[in-house]
Tab-separated table of C-alpha atoms and ligand atoms in Angstrom:
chain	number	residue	atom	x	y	z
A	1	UNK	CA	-2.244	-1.991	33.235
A	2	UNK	CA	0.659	-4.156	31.882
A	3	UNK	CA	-0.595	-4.463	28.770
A	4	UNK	CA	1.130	-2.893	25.877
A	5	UNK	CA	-0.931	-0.938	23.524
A	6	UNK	CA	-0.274	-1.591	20.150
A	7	UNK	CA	0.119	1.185	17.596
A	8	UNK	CA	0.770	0.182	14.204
A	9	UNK	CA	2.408	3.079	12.098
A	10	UNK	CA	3.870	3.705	9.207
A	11	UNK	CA	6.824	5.390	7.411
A	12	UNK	CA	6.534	6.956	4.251
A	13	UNK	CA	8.228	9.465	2.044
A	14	UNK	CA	11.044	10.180	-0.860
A	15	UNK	CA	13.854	7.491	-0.995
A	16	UNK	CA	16.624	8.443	1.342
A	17	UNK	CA	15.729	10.694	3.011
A	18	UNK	CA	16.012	8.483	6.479
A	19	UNK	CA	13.139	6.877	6.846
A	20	UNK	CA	14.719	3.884	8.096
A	21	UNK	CA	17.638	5.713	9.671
A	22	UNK	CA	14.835	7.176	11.799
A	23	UNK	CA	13.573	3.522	12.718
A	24	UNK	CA	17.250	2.459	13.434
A	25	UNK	CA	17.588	5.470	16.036
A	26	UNK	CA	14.877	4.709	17.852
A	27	UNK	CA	14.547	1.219	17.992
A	28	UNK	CA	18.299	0.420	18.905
A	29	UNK	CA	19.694	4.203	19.243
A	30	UNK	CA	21.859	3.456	16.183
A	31	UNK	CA	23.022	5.411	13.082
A	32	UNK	CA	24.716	3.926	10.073
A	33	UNK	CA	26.443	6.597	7.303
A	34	UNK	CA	25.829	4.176	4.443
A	35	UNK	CA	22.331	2.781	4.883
A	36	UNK	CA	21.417	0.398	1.985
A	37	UNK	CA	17.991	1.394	0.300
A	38	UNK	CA	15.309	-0.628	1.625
A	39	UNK	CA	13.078	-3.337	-0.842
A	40	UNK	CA	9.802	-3.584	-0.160
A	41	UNK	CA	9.466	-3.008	3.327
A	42	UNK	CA	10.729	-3.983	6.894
A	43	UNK	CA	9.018	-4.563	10.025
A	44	UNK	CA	10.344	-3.590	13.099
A	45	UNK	CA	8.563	-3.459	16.797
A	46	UNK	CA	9.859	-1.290	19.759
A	47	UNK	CA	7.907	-0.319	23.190
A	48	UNK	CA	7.965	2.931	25.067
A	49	UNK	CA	6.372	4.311	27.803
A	50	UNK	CA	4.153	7.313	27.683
A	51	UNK	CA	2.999	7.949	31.247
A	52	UNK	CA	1.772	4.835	33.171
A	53	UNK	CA	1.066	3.719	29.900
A	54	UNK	CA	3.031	0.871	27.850
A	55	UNK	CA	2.640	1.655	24.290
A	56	UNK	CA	4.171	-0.851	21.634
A	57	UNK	CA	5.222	0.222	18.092
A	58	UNK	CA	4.234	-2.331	15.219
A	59	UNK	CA	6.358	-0.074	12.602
A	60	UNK	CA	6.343	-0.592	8.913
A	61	UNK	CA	9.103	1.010	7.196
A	62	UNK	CA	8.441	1.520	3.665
A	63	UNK	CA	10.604	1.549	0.306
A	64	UNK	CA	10.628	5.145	-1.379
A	65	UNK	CA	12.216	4.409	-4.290
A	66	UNK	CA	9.246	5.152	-7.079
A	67	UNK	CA	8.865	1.317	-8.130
A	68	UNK	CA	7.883	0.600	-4.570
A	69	UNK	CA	5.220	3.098	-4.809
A	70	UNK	CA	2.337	0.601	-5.744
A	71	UNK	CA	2.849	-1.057	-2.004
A	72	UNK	CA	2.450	1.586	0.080
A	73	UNK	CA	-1.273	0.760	0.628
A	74	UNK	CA	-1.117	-2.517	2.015
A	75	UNK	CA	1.287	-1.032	4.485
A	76	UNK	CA	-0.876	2.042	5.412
A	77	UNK	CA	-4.340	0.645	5.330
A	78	UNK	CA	-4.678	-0.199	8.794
A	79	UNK	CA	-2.352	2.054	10.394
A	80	UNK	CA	-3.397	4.206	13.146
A	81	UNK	CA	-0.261	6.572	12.561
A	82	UNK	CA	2.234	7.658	10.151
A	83	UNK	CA	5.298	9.582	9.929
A	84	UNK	CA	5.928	11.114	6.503
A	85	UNK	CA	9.503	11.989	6.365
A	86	UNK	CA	11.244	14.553	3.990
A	87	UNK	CA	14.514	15.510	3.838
A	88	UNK	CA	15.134	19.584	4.893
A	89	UNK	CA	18.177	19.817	2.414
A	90	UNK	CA	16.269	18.629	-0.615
A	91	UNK	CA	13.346	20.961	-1.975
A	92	UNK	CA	11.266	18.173	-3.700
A	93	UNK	CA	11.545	15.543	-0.617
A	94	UNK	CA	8.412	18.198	0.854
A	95	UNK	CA	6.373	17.706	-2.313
A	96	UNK	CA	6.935	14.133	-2.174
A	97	UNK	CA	5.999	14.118	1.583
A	98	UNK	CA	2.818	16.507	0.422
A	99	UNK	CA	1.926	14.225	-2.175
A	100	UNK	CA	2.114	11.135	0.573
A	101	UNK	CA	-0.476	13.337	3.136
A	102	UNK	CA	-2.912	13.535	0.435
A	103	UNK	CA	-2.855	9.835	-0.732
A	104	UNK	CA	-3.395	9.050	3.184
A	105	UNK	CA	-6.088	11.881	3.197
A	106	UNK	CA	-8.134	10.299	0.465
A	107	UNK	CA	-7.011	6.683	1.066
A	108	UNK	CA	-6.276	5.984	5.042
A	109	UNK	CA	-7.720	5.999	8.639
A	110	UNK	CA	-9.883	8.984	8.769
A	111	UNK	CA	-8.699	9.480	12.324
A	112	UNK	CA	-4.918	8.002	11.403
A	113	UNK	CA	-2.210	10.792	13.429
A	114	UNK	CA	0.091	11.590	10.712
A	115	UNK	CA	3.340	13.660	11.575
A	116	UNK	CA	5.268	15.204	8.682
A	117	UNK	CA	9.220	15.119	10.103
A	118	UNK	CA	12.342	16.542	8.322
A	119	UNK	CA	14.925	14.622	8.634
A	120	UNK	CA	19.130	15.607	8.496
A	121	UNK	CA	18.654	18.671	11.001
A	122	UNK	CA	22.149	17.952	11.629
A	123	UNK	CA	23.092	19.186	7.991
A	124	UNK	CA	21.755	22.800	8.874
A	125	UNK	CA	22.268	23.158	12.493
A	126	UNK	CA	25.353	25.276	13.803
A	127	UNK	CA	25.037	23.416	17.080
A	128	UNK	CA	26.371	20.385	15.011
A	129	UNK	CA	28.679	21.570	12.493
A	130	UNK	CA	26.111	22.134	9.964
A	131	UNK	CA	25.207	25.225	7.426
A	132	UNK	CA	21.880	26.860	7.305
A	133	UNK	CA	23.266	27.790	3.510
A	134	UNK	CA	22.335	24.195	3.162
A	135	UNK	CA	18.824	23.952	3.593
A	136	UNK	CA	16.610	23.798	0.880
A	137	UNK	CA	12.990	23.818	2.926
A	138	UNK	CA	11.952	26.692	5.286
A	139	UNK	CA	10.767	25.640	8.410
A	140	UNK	CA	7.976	27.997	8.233
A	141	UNK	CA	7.236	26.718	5.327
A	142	UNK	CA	7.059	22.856	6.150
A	143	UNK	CA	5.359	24.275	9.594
A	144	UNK	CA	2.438	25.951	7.904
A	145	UNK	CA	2.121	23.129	5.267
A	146	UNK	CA	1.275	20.729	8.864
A	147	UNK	CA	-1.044	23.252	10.133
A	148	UNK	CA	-2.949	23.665	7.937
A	149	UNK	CA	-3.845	19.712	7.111
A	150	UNK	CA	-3.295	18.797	11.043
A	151	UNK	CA	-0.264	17.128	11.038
A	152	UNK	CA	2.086	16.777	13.831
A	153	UNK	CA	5.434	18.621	12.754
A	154	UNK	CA	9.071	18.089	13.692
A	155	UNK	CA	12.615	18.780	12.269
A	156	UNK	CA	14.971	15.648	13.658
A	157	UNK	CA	18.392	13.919	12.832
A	158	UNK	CA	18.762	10.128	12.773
A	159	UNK	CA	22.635	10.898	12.791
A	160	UNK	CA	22.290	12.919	15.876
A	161	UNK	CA	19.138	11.247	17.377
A	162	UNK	CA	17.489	14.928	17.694
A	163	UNK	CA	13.885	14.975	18.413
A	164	UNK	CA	13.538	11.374	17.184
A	165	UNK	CA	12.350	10.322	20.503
A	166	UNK	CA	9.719	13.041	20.398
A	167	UNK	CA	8.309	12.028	16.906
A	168	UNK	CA	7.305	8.798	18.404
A	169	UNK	CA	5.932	10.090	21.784
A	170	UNK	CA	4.308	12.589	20.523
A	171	UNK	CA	2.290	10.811	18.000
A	172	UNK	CA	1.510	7.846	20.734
A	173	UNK	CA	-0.290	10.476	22.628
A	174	UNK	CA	-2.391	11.937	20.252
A	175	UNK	CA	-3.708	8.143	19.654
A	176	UNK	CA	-6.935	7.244	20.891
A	177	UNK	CA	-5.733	4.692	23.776
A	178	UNK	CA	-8.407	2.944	25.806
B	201	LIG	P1	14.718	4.184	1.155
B	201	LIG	O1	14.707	2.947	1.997
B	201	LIG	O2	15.411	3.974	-0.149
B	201	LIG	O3	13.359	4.758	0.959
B	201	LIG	O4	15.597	5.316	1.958
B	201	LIG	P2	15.378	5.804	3.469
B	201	LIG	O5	14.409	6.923	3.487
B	201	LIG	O6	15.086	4.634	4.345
B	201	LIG	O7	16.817	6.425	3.831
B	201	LIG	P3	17.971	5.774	4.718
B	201	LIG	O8	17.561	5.699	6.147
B	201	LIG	O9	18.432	4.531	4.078
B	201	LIG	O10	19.078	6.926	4.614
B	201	LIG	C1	19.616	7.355	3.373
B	201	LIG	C2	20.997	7.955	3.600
B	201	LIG	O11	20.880	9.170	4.376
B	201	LIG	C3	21.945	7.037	4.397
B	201	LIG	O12	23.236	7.129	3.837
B	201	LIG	C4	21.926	7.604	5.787
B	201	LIG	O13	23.121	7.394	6.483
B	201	LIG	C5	21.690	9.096	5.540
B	201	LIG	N1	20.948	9.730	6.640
B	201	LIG	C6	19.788	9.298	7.188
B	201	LIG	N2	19.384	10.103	8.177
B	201	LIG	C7	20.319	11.079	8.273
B	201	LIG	C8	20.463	12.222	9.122
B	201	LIG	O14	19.662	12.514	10.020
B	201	LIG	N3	21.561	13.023	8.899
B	201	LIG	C9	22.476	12.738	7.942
B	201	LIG	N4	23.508	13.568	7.821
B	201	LIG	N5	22.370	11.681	7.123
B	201	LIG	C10	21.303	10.852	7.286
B	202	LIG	MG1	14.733	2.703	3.963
């Protein structure tokens, strides 16, 4: 069983709110304070192992500025996963993120795993010198928002690398591998 399993997934949501500082933390555990917007898209591969299993990323990181928009579908249409990413100290980052699970609800896999994951954790969290005065979306709120349309749901940092790890994981095993 040395064969990877692909998983081709993709990231979606608001411009900056880290979708590619997510990518850059787990693909080469790095973090960059002044991340240029990306154009288009980028494509970016990593492996990881979930049990006796080799599983291999095929990652599309989209552009969320609004002009990008139109893209988007060539990027999700065959993707077996996504990770729509807000950002939890910006109230209108959710209803982006909201707006993205319904356009893959009408328009993607039937049976893609999608995992809504707020992003900056650090900004809020005491444990890192953040301020819970800061955050502008609930987690309950975000929480029942994923239960309700069956999303996987995480709160994470890119700056800190919290829960990124998970994200990924996480939605590997909830893919159909055989
Ligand atoms: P687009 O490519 O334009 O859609 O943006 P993006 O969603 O890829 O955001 P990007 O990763 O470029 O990050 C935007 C800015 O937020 C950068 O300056 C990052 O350094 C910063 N940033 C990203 N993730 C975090 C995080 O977890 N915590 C903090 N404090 N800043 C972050
Ligand atoms: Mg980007």
């Amino acid at each position: 069983n040395a064969k990877p399993i692909q998983v081709k997934l993709v990231l979606l949501g608001e411009a900056a709110v880290g979708k590619s500082s997510l990518v850059l933390r787990f693909v080469n555990n790095e973090f960059q304070e002044n991340k240029e917007p990306t154009i288009g898209a980028a494509f970016l591969t990593q492996r990881c192992k979930l049990e006796d299993k080799i599983i291999k990323f095929e990652i599309w990181d989209t552009a969320g500025q609004e002009r990008f928009h139109s893209l988007a579908p060539m990027y999700y249409r065959n993707a077996q996963a996504a990770i729509v990413a807000y950002d939890v100290t910006k109230a209108a980052s959710l209803e982006k993120a909201m707006n993205w699970v319904e356009e893959l609800k009408r328009q993607a896999n039937r049976d893609m795993v999608i995992a809504l994951v707020g992003n900056k954790l650090d900004l809020v969290s005491a444990s890192h010198g953040g301020d819970e005065a800061v955050r502008k979306v609930p987690v309950a709120q975000a929480r029942a928002y994923a239960d309700e349309h069956g999303l996987l749901f995480f709160e994470a940092s890119a700056k800190t690398g919290d829960n990124v790890l998970e994200v990924f994981t996480d939605i590997a095993g909830k893919i159909p591998l055989d």
